[in-house]
Structures are given as C-alpha cells and as structure tokens.
Coordinates of N, CA and C in Angstrom, one line a residue:
A1 N 27.3 17.4 -9.1 CA 27.4 18.8 -8.6 C 27.1 19.4 -10.0
A2 N 27.9 19.5 -10.8 CA 28.2 20.5 -12.2 C 27.1 19.5 -13.3
L3 N 27.1 18.2 -13.2 CA 26.0 17.7 -14.0 C 24.4 18.2 -13.5
S4 N 24.4 18.3 -12.5 CA 22.9 18.9 -12.0 C 22.8 20.2 -12.6
F5 N 23.7 20.9 -12.4 CA 23.2 22.2 -12.7 C 23.3 22.8 -14.7
I6 N 24.3 21.6 -15.3 CA 24.3 21.7 -16.6 C 23.2 20.8 -17.5
L7 N 22.5 20.2 -16.8 CA 21.4 19.4 -17.5 C 20.4 20.1 -17.1
E8 N 19.6 21.2 -17.5 CA 18.9 22.0 -17.0 C 17.4 21.6 -17.4
N9 N 16.7 20.9 -16.6 CA 15.3 20.3 -17.0 C 15.3 19.1 -17.3
V10 N 16.6 18.1 -16.6 CA 16.3 17.1 -17.5 C 15.3 16.0 -17.6
P11 N 14.8 15.7 -18.8 CA 13.6 14.5 -18.8 C 13.7 13.2 -17.8
I12 N 14.6 12.5 -17.5 CA 14.9 11.5 -17.5 C 15.9 11.3 -16.0
P13 N 16.0 9.8 -15.2 CA 17.0 9.7 -14.4 C 18.8 10.0 -15.1
V14 N 19.5 10.6 -14.2 CA 21.2 10.6 -14.2 C 21.7 10.0 -13.2
I15 N 22.0 8.9 -13.3 CA 22.5 8.0 -11.9 C 23.8 7.7 -12.3
L16 N 24.7 8.0 -11.3 CA 26.0 8.0 -10.8 C 26.4 6.9 -10.0
V17 N 27.2 5.7 -10.7 CA 27.7 4.7 -10.1 C 29.1 4.3 -9.6
G18 N 29.7 3.8 -8.6 CA 31.2 3.7 -9.3 C 31.4 2.6 -8.2
A19 N 32.5 2.4 -7.6 CA 33.2 0.9 -6.8 C 34.2 2.0 -5.8
Q20 N 34.2 1.1 -4.9 CA 35.0 1.6 -3.7 C 36.4 0.5 -4.2
R21 N 35.6 -0.7 -4.6 CA 37.0 -1.7 -5.0 C 36.7 -2.0 -6.3
S22 N 37.7 -2.1 -7.2 CA 37.2 -2.1 -8.7 C 37.0 -3.7 -9.0
S23 N 36.4 -3.7 -10.3 CA 35.6 -4.6 -11.2 C 36.3 -6.1 -11.2
D24 N 37.7 -6.2 -10.8 CA 38.4 -7.1 -11.6 C 38.9 -7.9 -9.8
R25 N 38.0 -7.2 -8.6 CA 38.4 -7.8 -7.5 C 37.0 -8.6 -7.2
G26 N 37.5 -9.6 -6.6 CA 36.1 -10.6 -6.0 C 35.0 -9.9 -5.1
S27 N 35.5 -8.7 -4.2 CA 35.0 -8.0 -3.2 C 34.5 -6.8 -4.1
S28 N 34.6 -6.8 -4.9 CA 33.8 -5.5 -5.9 C 32.6 -5.2 -5.4
D29 N 32.5 -3.8 -5.5 CA 31.1 -3.3 -5.0 C 30.4 -3.2 -6.3
A30 N 31.2 -2.8 -7.5 CA 30.6 -2.5 -8.3 C 28.9 -3.0 -9.3
A31 N 29.0 -4.0 -9.3 CA 27.5 -4.6 -9.7 C 26.6 -4.3 -8.9
M32 N 26.6 -4.5 -7.5 CA 25.6 -4.3 -6.6 C 25.1 -2.6 -7.0
N33 N 26.6 -1.6 -6.8 CA 25.7 -0.3 -7.0 C 25.1 -0.4 -8.5
L34 N 25.4 -1.0 -9.8 CA 24.9 -0.5 -10.0 C 23.1 -1.4 -10.9
L35 N 23.3 -2.5 -10.0 CA 22.2 -3.0 -10.2 C 20.8 -2.6 -9.1
C36 N 21.6 -1.7 -7.9 CA 20.5 -1.0 -7.2 C 20.0 0.3 -8.0
A37 N 21.4 0.9 -8.5 CA 20.8 2.1 -9.6 C 19.9 1.8 -10.5
A38 N 19.6 0.6 -11.2 CA 18.8 -0.1 -12.3 C 17.4 0.0 -11.6
E39 N 17.1 -0.7 -10.4 CA 16.0 -0.9 -9.9 C 15.6 0.5 -9.4
F40 N 16.5 1.6 -8.8 CA 15.7 2.7 -8.7 C 15.2 3.7 -9.9
I41 N 15.8 3.0 -10.9 CA 15.0 4.3 -12.2 C 13.8 2.9 -12.8
V42 N 13.7 1.9 -12.9 CA 12.9 1.2 -13.1 C 11.5 1.5 -12.0
K43 N 11.9 1.5 -10.4 CA 10.3 2.1 -10.1 C 10.4 3.3 -9.5
T44 N 10.8 3.9 -10.2 CA 10.7 5.3 -9.7 C 10.2 6.2 -10.8
D45 N 9.6 7.7 -11.0 CA 9.7 8.5 -12.0 C 10.5 9.3 -11.7
Y46 N 11.4 9.7 -10.9 CA 12.6 10.3 -10.7 C 13.2 10.9 -11.6
V47 N 13.6 12.1 -11.9 CA 14.1 12.9 -13.0 C 15.3 13.6 -12.4
G48 N 16.3 13.6 -12.8 CA 17.5 14.7 -12.2 C 18.9 13.7 -12.1
V49 N 19.5 14.4 -11.4 CA 20.7 13.6 -11.0 C 21.2 13.4 -9.4
A50 N 21.7 12.4 -9.7 CA 21.8 11.5 -8.5 C 22.9 10.5 -8.3
V51 N 23.2 9.7 -7.1 CA 24.5 8.9 -7.0 C 24.1 8.2 -6.0
C52 N 24.1 6.7 -7.2 CA 23.9 5.5 -6.4 C 25.0 4.5 -5.6
M53 N 25.2 4.5 -4.3 CA 26.3 3.6 -3.5 C 26.2 3.1 -2.2
H54 N 26.7 2.1 -1.4 CA 26.7 1.3 -0.6 C 25.9 2.5 0.8
K55 N 25.3 2.0 1.8 CA 24.6 2.9 2.8 C 25.9 2.5 3.8
S56 N 26.2 1.0 3.9 CA 26.8 0.5 5.0 C 28.0 -0.1 4.3
E57 N 28.7 -0.5 5.1 CA 29.9 -1.2 4.7 C 29.4 -3.0 4.4
S58 N 28.2 -3.0 4.6 CA 27.7 -4.4 4.2 C 27.2 -4.7 2.8
D59 N 27.1 -5.6 2.4 CA 26.7 -5.5 0.8 C 25.3 -6.1 1.1
D60 N 24.2 -5.3 1.5 CA 23.0 -5.5 1.5 C 22.1 -4.1 1.1
V61 N 22.6 -2.9 1.1 CA 21.6 -1.7 0.8 C 22.7 -0.6 0.2
C62 N 21.4 0.0 -0.5 CA 22.4 1.0 -1.7 C 21.3 2.4 -0.8
V63 N 22.1 3.7 -1.1 CA 21.4 4.8 -1.3 C 21.3 5.3 -2.3
I64 N 20.4 6.1 -2.7 CA 20.2 7.1 -3.6 C 20.4 8.6 -3.0
I65 N 21.4 9.3 -3.6 CA 21.7 10.7 -2.7 C 21.7 11.9 -4.1
P66 N 21.1 12.9 -4.0 CA 21.1 13.9 -4.7 C 22.4 14.4 -5.3
G67 N 22.5 14.9 -6.2 CA 23.8 15.0 -6.7 C 24.5 16.5 -6.1
T68 N 23.6 17.3 -5.8 CA 24.0 18.6 -5.3 C 24.1 18.4 -3.7
K69 N 23.8 17.4 -3.4 CA 24.2 17.0 -1.8 C 24.8 15.9 -1.3
V70 N 25.4 15.2 -2.3 CA 26.6 14.2 -2.1 C 28.4 14.3 -1.8
R71 N 28.7 13.9 -1.0 CA 29.9 14.2 -1.0 C 30.7 12.7 -0.2
K72 N 32.1 12.6 -1.0 CA 32.7 11.2 -0.3 C 33.3 11.9 1.0
M73 N 33.0 10.8 2.1 CA 33.3 11.3 3.3 C 34.4 9.9 4.0
H74 N 34.6 9.4 3.1 CA 36.4 8.5 3.6 C 36.9 8.0 2.1
T75 N 38.0 7.8 2.0 CA 39.1 7.2 1.3 C 38.8 6.0 0.6
S76 N 38.4 4.9 1.6 CA 38.4 3.8 1.0 C 36.6 3.0 1.3
R77 N 36.3 3.2 2.6 CA 35.0 2.7 3.1 C 34.0 2.5 1.9
R78 N 33.4 1.6 1.8 CA 32.1 1.1 1.0 C 31.0 2.0 1.1
D79 N 30.8 2.7 2.1 CA 30.1 3.4 2.6 C 30.6 5.0 2.4
A80 N 31.2 5.4 1.5 CA 32.1 6.6 2.0 C 31.4 7.9 1.3
F81 N 30.1 7.5 0.1 CA 29.4 8.6 0.0 C 28.4 9.0 0.7
K82 N 27.8 10.1 1.2 CA 27.3 10.3 2.3 C 26.2 11.8 2.1
P83 N 25.2 11.7 2.2 CA 24.1 12.8 1.9 C 24.4 14.0 2.8
V84 N 24.9 15.5 2.8 CA 25.1 16.3 3.4 C 24.2 17.2 3.7
N85 N 23.3 17.4 4.5 CA 22.3 18.4 4.9 C 21.1 18.2 4.1
C86 N 20.6 17.0 4.2 CA 19.6 16.4 3.4 C 19.3 15.0 3.4
S87 N 18.2 14.3 3.0 CA 17.7 12.6 3.6 C 17.9 12.2 1.9
P88 N 18.5 10.8 2.3 CA 18.7 10.2 0.8 C 17.5 10.2 0.1
L89 N 17.3 9.9 -1.1 CA 16.5 10.0 -1.7 C 15.3 8.7 -1.7
A90 N 16.1 7.3 -1.6 CA 16.1 6.1 -1.2 C 16.6 5.1 -1.1
E91 N 16.5 4.0 -0.7 CA 17.3 2.9 -0.4 C 16.8 1.5 -1.3
I92 N 17.5 0.7 -1.4 CA 17.4 -0.1 -2.1 C 18.1 -1.4 -1.5
D93 N 17.1 -2.6 -1.3 CA 18.0 -3.6 -0.6 C 18.3 -4.5 -2.1
F94 N 19.6 -4.9 -1.7 CA 20.1 -5.7 -2.9 C 19.6 -7.2 -3.2
K95 N 19.2 -7.4 -2.1 CA 18.8 -9.2 -2.3 C 17.5 -9.2 -2.7
S96 N 16.3 -8.5 -2.1 CA 15.0 -8.8 -2.4 C 14.6 -7.8 -3.5
R97 N 15.6 -6.6 -3.9 CA 15.2 -5.6 -4.8 C 14.2 -4.7 -4.5
K98 N 14.1 -4.8 -3.0 CA 12.9 -3.6 -2.8 C 13.3 -2.2 -2.4
L99 N 12.7 -1.3 -2.8 CA 13.1 0.1 -2.7 C 11.9 0.7 -1.8
V100 N 12.5 1.7 -1.2 CA 11.9 2.4 -0.1 C 12.3 3.7 -0.3
K101 N 11.1 4.6 -0.9 CA 11.2 6.1 -0.9 C 11.2 6.8 0.5
L102 N 12.4 8.0 0.5 CA 12.3 8.3 1.4 C 12.2 9.7 1.2
A103 N 12.6 10.3 0.2 CA 12.6 11.9 -0.4 C 12.3 11.7 -1.9
V104 N 12.1 10.9 -2.6 CA 11.9 11.4 -4.0 C 10.7 12.1 -4.4
P105 N 11.2 13.3 -5.0 CA 10.7 14.5 -5.3 C 9.5 14.0 -6.4
E106 N 8.2 14.7 -6.2 CA 7.5 14.0 -7.7 C 7.7 14.5 -9.0
K107 N 7.6 13.7 -9.8 CA 7.8 14.3 -11.6 C 7.2 15.6 -11.7
P108 N 7.6 16.7 -11.9 CA 7.1 17.7 -12.4 C 5.9 17.6 -13.6
N109 N 4.6 18.2 -13.4 CA 3.4 17.7 -14.3 C 3.7 18.7 -15.7
E110 N 4.1 19.8 -15.4 CA 4.2 21.3 -16.3 C 5.4 20.4 -17.3
P111 N 5.3 20.8 -18.2 CA 6.0 20.2 -19.7 C 7.5 21.6 -19.4
R112 N 8.8 20.9 -19.8 CA 9.9 22.1 -19.4 C 10.7 21.7 -20.6
T113 N 11.4 22.7 -20.8 CA 12.1 22.5 -21.6 C 13.5 22.4 -21.7
F114 N 14.2 21.3 -22.0 CA 15.4 20.7 -21.6 C 16.6 21.5 -22.4
A115 N 17.5 21.8 -21.5 CA 18.5 22.4 -22.1 C 20.2 21.9 -21.2
V116 N 21.0 22.1 -22.2 CA 22.5 21.6 -21.4 C 23.3 23.1 -21.8
K117 N 23.7 23.5 -20.7 CA 24.4 24.8 -20.1 C 25.7 24.5 -19.3
L118 N 26.5 24.8 -20.6 CA 27.9 24.5 -20.0 C 28.3 25.1 -19.3
I119 N 29.8 24.5 -18.2 CA 30.4 25.5 -17.5 C 31.5 26.0 -18.6
D120 N 31.8 27.7 -18.5 CA 32.9 27.6 -19.2 C 34.4 27.5 -18.4
S121 N 35.1 26.5 -19.4 CA 36.0 25.8 -18.6 C 37.7 26.6 -18.4
K122 N 37.1 28.0 -18.9 CA 37.8 29.1 -19.0 C 38.2 30.0 -17.9
L123 N 36.9 29.9 -17.3 CA 36.9 30.7 -15.8 C 38.0 30.5 -14.9
K124 N 38.3 31.0 -14.3 CA 38.9 31.1 -13.1 C 38.3 31.4 -11.6
I125 N 38.1 30.2 -10.9 CA 37.4 30.5 -9.7 C 38.2 29.7 -8.4
G126 N 38.3 30.5 -7.7 CA 39.3 30.3 -6.4 C 38.7 29.7 -5.3
L127 N 39.5 28.9 -4.3 CA 38.5 28.0 -3.2 C 39.4 28.5 -2.2
L128 N 39.2 29.4 -1.5 CA 40.3 29.9 -0.2 C 39.6 29.1 1.5
Y129 N 40.2 28.4 1.9 CA 39.9 28.2 3.6 C 40.3 29.1 4.6
A130 N 39.7 29.5 5.5 CA 40.2 30.3 6.5 C 41.1 29.4 7.3
H131 N 42.1 29.7 7.5 CA 43.1 28.9 8.5 C 44.0 30.2 9.5
P132 N 44.7 29.2 10.4 CA 45.3 30.1 11.2 C 46.3 30.8 10.3
Q133 N 47.1 31.8 11.2 CA 48.5 32.2 10.5 C 48.0 32.8 8.8
M134 N 46.9 33.6 9.0 CA 46.3 33.9 7.8 C 46.8 35.0 7.2
F135 N 47.3 35.8 6.0 CA 48.0 37.1 5.5 C 47.0 37.4 4.3
A136 N 47.2 38.2 4.5 CA 46.6 39.2 3.1 C 46.5 39.0 1.9
K137 N 48.3 38.7 1.7 CA 49.0 38.4 0.6 C 48.4 37.3 -0.3
E138 N 47.7 36.4 0.7 CA 47.2 35.4 0.1 C 46.2 35.7 -0.9
F139 N 45.3 36.8 -0.7 CA 44.5 37.0 -1.6 C 44.6 37.6 -3.1
E140 N 45.8 37.8 -3.1 CA 46.5 38.8 -4.3 C 46.4 37.8 -5.5
C141 N 46.3 36.9 -5.5 CA 46.5 35.9 -6.3 C 44.8 35.5 -7.1
Y142 N 44.3 36.3 -6.7 CA 42.7 35.9 -7.2 C 42.4 37.1 -7.5
E143 N 43.2 38.6 -7.9 CA 42.7 39.7 -8.0 C 42.3 39.6 -9.5
S144 N 43.1 38.5 -10.9 CA 42.6 38.3 -11.8 C 42.0 37.1 -12.1
F145 N 41.0 36.7 -10.8 CA 40.2 35.6 -11.1 C 38.8 36.0 -11.1
D146 N 37.6 35.0 -11.7 CA 36.6 35.6 -12.0 C 35.3 35.4 -10.9
G147 N 36.0 34.9 -9.9 CA 35.1 34.5 -8.5 C 35.9 33.7 -7.6
L148 N 35.3 34.0 -6.6 CA 36.0 33.3 -5.4 C 34.7 32.8 -4.2
V149 N 35.6 31.5 -3.7 CA 34.4 31.0 -2.5 C 35.4 30.9 -1.5
L150 N 34.9 31.1 0.0 CA 35.3 31.2 0.9 C 34.7 30.4 2.1
A151 N 35.7 29.4 2.3 CA 35.1 28.3 3.2 C 35.3 28.9 4.1
G152 N 34.6 29.7 5.0 CA 34.5 30.0 6.5 C 34.1 29.2 7.6
T153 N 34.7 29.3 8.5 CA 34.9 28.8 10.1 C 33.4 28.8 10.6
G154 N 32.7 27.9 11.6 CA 31.4 28.5 12.3 C 30.3 28.9 11.3
L155 N 29.6 29.7 11.5 CA 28.6 30.1 11.2 C 29.3 30.7 9.6
G156 N 29.9 30.9 9.2 CA 30.5 32.0 8.4 C 30.9 32.8 8.4
H157 N 32.6 32.7 9.1 CA 33.7 33.7 9.7 C 34.9 33.5 9.0
F158 N 35.7 34.8 9.1 CA 37.0 34.8 8.4 C 38.2 35.5 9.8
P159 N 39.1 35.4 9.5 CA 39.7 36.4 10.6 C 40.1 37.5 9.8
I160 N 38.9 38.5 10.2 CA 39.0 39.9 9.9 C 39.0 40.8 11.0
S161 N 38.8 40.4 12.1 CA 38.6 41.2 13.4 C 40.2 41.8 14.1
E162 N 40.6 43.0 14.0 CA 41.5 43.4 15.0 C 41.1 44.0 16.1
I163 N 41.9 42.9 16.8 CA 41.4 43.1 18.3 C 43.0 43.7 19.5
D164 N 44.0 43.2 18.9 CA 45.1 43.3 19.7 C 46.3 43.3 18.8
E165 N 47.6 43.7 19.3 CA 48.6 43.5 18.2 C 49.1 42.6 17.6
F166 N 48.6 41.5 17.9 CA 48.7 40.1 17.1 C 47.6 39.9 16.4
T167 N 46.6 40.7 16.3 CA 45.5 40.8 15.0 C 45.5 41.9 14.0
K168 N 46.6 42.3 14.0 CA 46.5 43.4 12.9 C 46.6 43.2 11.4
E169 N 47.0 41.9 10.9 CA 46.9 41.1 10.0 C 45.6 41.6 9.5
H170 N 44.7 40.9 10.4 CA 43.1 40.8 10.1 C 42.3 41.7 9.6
K171 N 42.9 43.1 9.9 CA 42.1 44.4 9.0 C 42.8 44.5 7.7
K172 N 43.5 44.1 7.7 CA 44.5 43.8 6.2 C 43.6 42.4 5.4
I173 N 43.2 41.6 6.2 CA 42.5 40.4 5.5 C 40.9 41.6 5.0
L174 N 40.6 41.8 6.0 CA 39.0 42.2 5.5 C 39.4 43.4 4.7
A175 N 40.4 44.4 4.4 CA 40.4 45.5 2.7 C 40.8 44.4 1.8
A176 N 41.3 43.2 2.0 CA 41.7 42.8 0.4 C 40.5 42.0 0.3
I177 N 39.5 41.3 1.4 CA 38.2 40.9 0.8 C 37.6 42.0 0.1
K178 N 37.6 42.9 0.8 CA 36.4 44.1 0.2 C 36.7 44.3 -0.9
A179 N 38.2 44.7 -1.3 CA 38.5 44.9 -2.7 C 37.8 43.9 -4.1
L180 N 38.2 42.7 -3.4 CA 38.0 42.1 -4.5 C 36.6 41.7 -4.9
A181 N 35.7 41.5 -3.6 CA 34.0 41.8 -3.8 C 33.4 42.8 -4.4
K182 N 34.6 43.8 -4.7 CA 34.0 45.1 -5.3 C 33.7 44.8 -6.9
D183 N 35.2 43.7 -7.4 CA 35.5 43.2 -9.0 C 34.9 41.7 -9.4
I184 N 34.9 40.9 -8.3 CA 34.1 39.7 -8.5 C 33.3 39.1 -7.0
P185 N 32.5 38.4 -8.0 CA 31.6 37.7 -6.7 C 32.5 36.8 -5.5
V186 N 32.2 37.1 -4.3 CA 33.2 36.7 -3.3 C 31.8 35.6 -2.7
V187 N 31.8 34.6 -2.9 CA 30.6 33.7 -1.7 C 31.7 32.9 -0.8
M188 N 30.9 33.1 0.3 CA 30.7 32.1 1.5 C 30.3 31.1 1.4
S189 N 30.9 30.1 2.3 CA 30.4 28.5 2.3 C 30.9 27.9 3.8
P190 N 30.0 27.3 4.2 CA 30.5 26.4 5.4 C 31.7 25.2 5.6
Q191 N 32.8 25.4 5.7 CA 33.5 24.5 5.9 C 33.4 23.4 7.1
T192 N 32.4 23.6 7.9 CA 32.0 22.5 8.9 C 31.4 21.5 7.7
I193 N 30.8 21.6 6.6 CA 30.3 20.4 5.9 C 28.6 20.5 6.2
Y194 N 28.8 20.3 7.3 CA 27.1 20.0 8.0 C 26.7 21.4 8.4
G195 N 25.5 21.8 8.2 CA 24.5 22.9 8.8 C 24.9 24.3 8.0
A196 N 24.0 25.2 8.2 CA 23.9 26.3 7.3 C 24.7 28.0 7.4
L197 N 24.9 28.7 6.9 CA 25.5 29.7 7.3 C 24.6 30.9 8.2
Q198 N 25.4 31.3 8.9 CA 23.9 32.2 9.7 C 25.2 33.7 9.8
M199 N 25.4 34.3 9.1 CA 26.4 35.5 9.0 C 25.8 36.4 9.6
D200 N 24.2 36.7 10.0 CA 23.9 37.9 11.0 C 24.0 37.6 12.2
V201 N 24.4 36.4 12.7 CA 24.4 36.1 14.1 C 25.4 37.0 15.1
Y202 N 26.6 36.9 14.2 CA 27.7 37.4 15.3 C 28.1 38.6 14.1
S203 N 28.9 39.8 15.0 CA 29.4 40.9 14.2 C 30.3 40.3 13.0
P204 N 31.2 40.0 13.3 CA 32.4 39.5 12.1 C 31.3 39.1 11.2
G205 N 30.5 38.1 11.1 CA 29.5 37.8 10.0 C 28.7 38.9 9.2
R206 N 28.7 40.0 9.9 CA 27.8 41.0 9.5 C 28.6 41.9 8.6
V207 N 30.0 42.0 9.4 CA 30.7 42.9 8.9 C 31.3 42.1 7.3
I208 N 31.4 40.9 7.3 CA 32.1 40.6 6.1 C 31.1 40.8 5.2
Q209 N 29.6 40.6 5.2 CA 28.7 40.8 4.5 C 28.9 42.6 3.9
E210 N 29.0 43.3 4.8 CA 28.9 44.7 4.6 C 30.1 44.7 3.7
A211 N 31.4 44.0 3.5 CA 32.5 43.9 2.4 C 32.0 43.3 0.9
G212 N 30.8 42.9 0.9 CA 30.3 42.2 -0.4 C 30.3 41.2 -0.3
V213 N 30.6 40.4 0.9 CA 30.7 38.6 0.6 C 29.1 38.4 0.5
I214 N 28.5 37.3 -0.4 CA 27.3 36.9 -0.3 C 27.4 35.6 -0.2
G215 N 26.2 34.8 0.3 CA 26.1 33.6 0.7 C 25.6 32.9 2.2
N216 N 24.9 34.1 2.3 CA 24.3 34.0 3.7 C 23.1 33.0 3.8
F217 N 23.0 32.1 4.4 CA 21.9 31.1 4.5 C 22.2 29.8 3.9
S218 N 23.6 29.8 3.5 CA 23.8 29.1 2.3 C 23.8 27.5 3.1
D219 N 23.7 26.4 2.6 CA 24.1 24.9 3.5 C 24.7 24.1 2.2
M220 N 25.3 25.0 1.4 CA 25.9 24.1 0.3 C 27.4 23.8 0.9
T221 N 27.6 23.0 0.1 CA 29.4 22.3 0.7 C 29.9 23.4 -0.4
P222 N 31.3 23.6 0.4 CA 32.3 24.2 -0.8 C 32.5 24.0 -2.0
E223 N 32.6 22.2 -2.5 CA 32.7 22.0 -3.7 C 31.3 22.3 -4.8
T224 N 30.1 22.3 -4.1 CA 28.8 22.5 -4.9 C 28.9 24.2 -5.3
T225 N 29.3 24.9 -3.9 CA 29.1 26.5 -3.9 C 30.2 26.9 -5.5
F226 N 31.5 25.9 -5.1 CA 32.3 26.0 -6.4 C 31.7 26.2 -7.5
V227 N 31.4 24.9 -8.0 CA 30.5 24.4 -9.2 C 29.2 25.5 -9.5
K228 N 28.7 25.7 -8.4 CA 27.3 26.7 -9.0 C 28.0 27.9 -9.3
L229 N 28.7 28.4 -8.5 CA 29.5 29.9 -8.9 C 29.9 29.9 -10.4
A230 N 30.5 28.8 -10.5 CA 31.1 28.7 -11.8 C 30.0 28.4 -12.9
W231 N 29.1 27.8 -12.9 CA 27.7 27.8 -13.7 C 27.3 28.9 -14.1
L232 N 26.8 29.3 -12.7 CA 26.1 31.1 -13.0 C 27.3 31.9 -13.3
L233 N 28.2 31.9 -13.4 CA 29.2 32.7 -14.3 C 29.1 32.5 -15.4
S234 N 29.1 31.3 -16.2 CA 29.0 31.3 -17.2 C 27.5 31.3 -17.9
N235 N 26.4 31.3 -17.2 CA 25.2 31.4 -17.9 C 24.2 32.5 -17.2
H236 N 24.2 33.0 -16.0 CA 23.7 33.9 -15.4 C 24.5 35.2 -14.8
K237 N 25.4 35.6 -15.4 CA 26.6 36.3 -14.7 C 25.9 37.7 -14.1
K238 N 25.2 38.4 -14.9 CA 24.5 39.0 -14.2 C 23.6 39.2 -13.1
E239 N 23.1 37.8 -12.9 CA 22.1 37.5 -11.8 C 22.9 36.4 -10.5
V240 N 24.3 36.5 -10.3 CA 25.1 35.9 -9.4 C 24.4 35.9 -8.4
K241 N 24.5 37.0 -7.6 CA 23.9 37.9 -6.4 C 22.4 37.2 -5.7
E242 N 21.6 36.9 -6.8 CA 20.1 37.1 -6.9 C 19.9 35.4 -6.6
L243 N 20.6 34.8 -7.4 CA 20.8 33.2 -7.9 C 21.6 32.1 -7.0
I244 N 22.4 32.9 -6.3 CA 23.5 31.7 -5.6 C 22.8 31.3 -4.2
C245 N 22.0 31.9 -3.5 CA 21.7 31.5 -2.8 C 19.9 30.6 -3.0
K246 N 19.7 31.1 -4.3 CA 18.4 30.5 -4.8 C 18.3 28.9 -5.1
N247 N 17.1 27.9 -4.4 CA 17.3 26.7 -4.8 C 17.1 26.1 -5.8
L248 N 18.2 25.8 -6.9 CA 17.8 25.9 -8.6 C 17.7 24.2 -8.8
R249 N 18.6 23.2 -8.2 CA 18.5 22.0 -8.6 C 18.7 21.2 -6.8
G250 N 18.2 21.7 -6.2 CA 18.0 20.9 -4.6 C 19.3 21.4 -3.5
E251 N 20.1 22.1 -3.9 CA 21.3 22.4 -3.8 C 20.9 23.2 -2.5
I252 N 20.3 23.9 -2.0 CA 19.9 24.6 -0.9 C 18.9 24.3 -0.2
G253 N 19.0 23.6 1.2 CA 18.1 22.7 2.2 C 16.8 23.6 2.2
H254 N 16.0 22.5 2.3 CA 14.5 23.5 2.5 C 13.8 24.4 3.6
R255 N 14.9 23.7 4.9 CA 14.8 24.9 6.0 C 15.4 26.0 5.7
Q256 N 16.8 26.2 5.3 CA 17.3 27.1 4.5 C 16.6 28.1 3.9
M257 N 15.9 27.5 2.9 CA 15.0 28.4 2.0 C 13.7 29.4 2.5
S258 N 13.3 28.5 4.0 CA 11.9 29.7 4.4 C 13.0 30.7 5.0
L259 N 14.1 30.7 5.3 CA 15.0 31.8 6.2 C 14.4 33.1 5.9

C-alpha cells in the first residue's frame, strides 16, 4: 500500500512476491510465486503496484492482487494473501503458464509524469480499535500526534452514546474524539475488513461525523487507511479531508465511489 502511493504514475509493473515457506525448504512456494509474477509482467500491460502469491494451498495457481487491496489473512497457509473488497487482477496457472485476466485495468493512454512522493517517517499516526471497556483517557496519548485512524465496529461506530449509568464514559469518549478532530485528521475505517462504511445510516455514525471524524463510505482496510493518511499528510496536508475518500490508487472500491 505504501509503494502504491509513493510511486505516483509509475510507468511499469511493480510486483511484490514472497514465500510462506522459505526457499531453503523443498516445499517452498518462492519459485512458483516469482515465476507467475514474471508471466503476469510479460503478458500484460499492467502498470502499478501489486502482489503475486498462491491462490490456494495447492501449487497450481497464483493470483495478482492490487497493492492497496491485499491483506495477509492467515499466519502460515500458502493462500494467506487475499483481496479485500475487490477482485484479483489476474490468475496464472503455474504448470501451463496460462494467464486469465480478471480485472486488469487498461494502461493509461495519456502521458503521465512519474514522481516519487515519500512518506515522512517523523509523522506520528495512531491506529485505535473500538473495544469493550474503552476509556476516554486512551485518547490522550494522541494529542501530540499528526493523525489518527479509528477502526470502528459495523458501519463505522465507536462507543460514544451515553444511554444509562453504565455508559457515562461514552460521553467523555465523544468529547475526546471531538477535541482531537479539531487539531488533527481523525479518520474512520471498518475493522470488519470487508464492506464499506455507511456512517449516515445510524445516529451514532452521524454524531461522530458531526464531531469531525471523516472517512464515510470508505472500504479501505485500517492498514491502508493508516498508510494513505500518512502519505496525504506528507504530500497533501491541506487536502486530507478532500482526498481521504477519493480513489487515487485503486484503494476505494468502485461501488463506494458512486455513493
């Protein structure tokens, strides 16, 4: 995801490969992933950043997944890397070297200027998951940060609603979020991984937006949201609110773009 944003208008394919089992083992998947990545490069005009790894636990097919939409979903399985909220770009049969294009975008016709736009390593970006027994004090450490990602439950919620004597802390949490949002970008992301935020559906979502939290309709994973926020703060600081939910590198799903 970081490379996807850093390499702006990259004119060539940048395909990352790996191995779930190291290359010094007879059962390593390293060679297959590498060769399938090479097949994809040779047989398509794709430009951009993607990952090539096993489609299943069998040594037969690899998939190409966009860099902003890939997530490791298992600690050790060969098919650990999965596309999130998108389709793979292509599949490559290892034995026959047959390539099936699934969602490979066409190469841009117009000339584009390549640029390397790095992420400032000194930026402090927080990532906080909604969880039971949450306290407003947890937000204090982010007062000196440059940005914060909130991984919310469901359609984009946090414990902010005071409804009885047991939820009085929620009012304090809302106040803490509101105070942070006045000084730094606070961006919501779905901790469910799959699906998009719909923060207008229920009143808590509307309330947290009124408090200054942005990111409605995003279907980016928390990790991609984190990286994009860091990249925007490094290169487009004044346009964070405008660009956080704008599709720049395929990070926002097409269905969400139309909402």
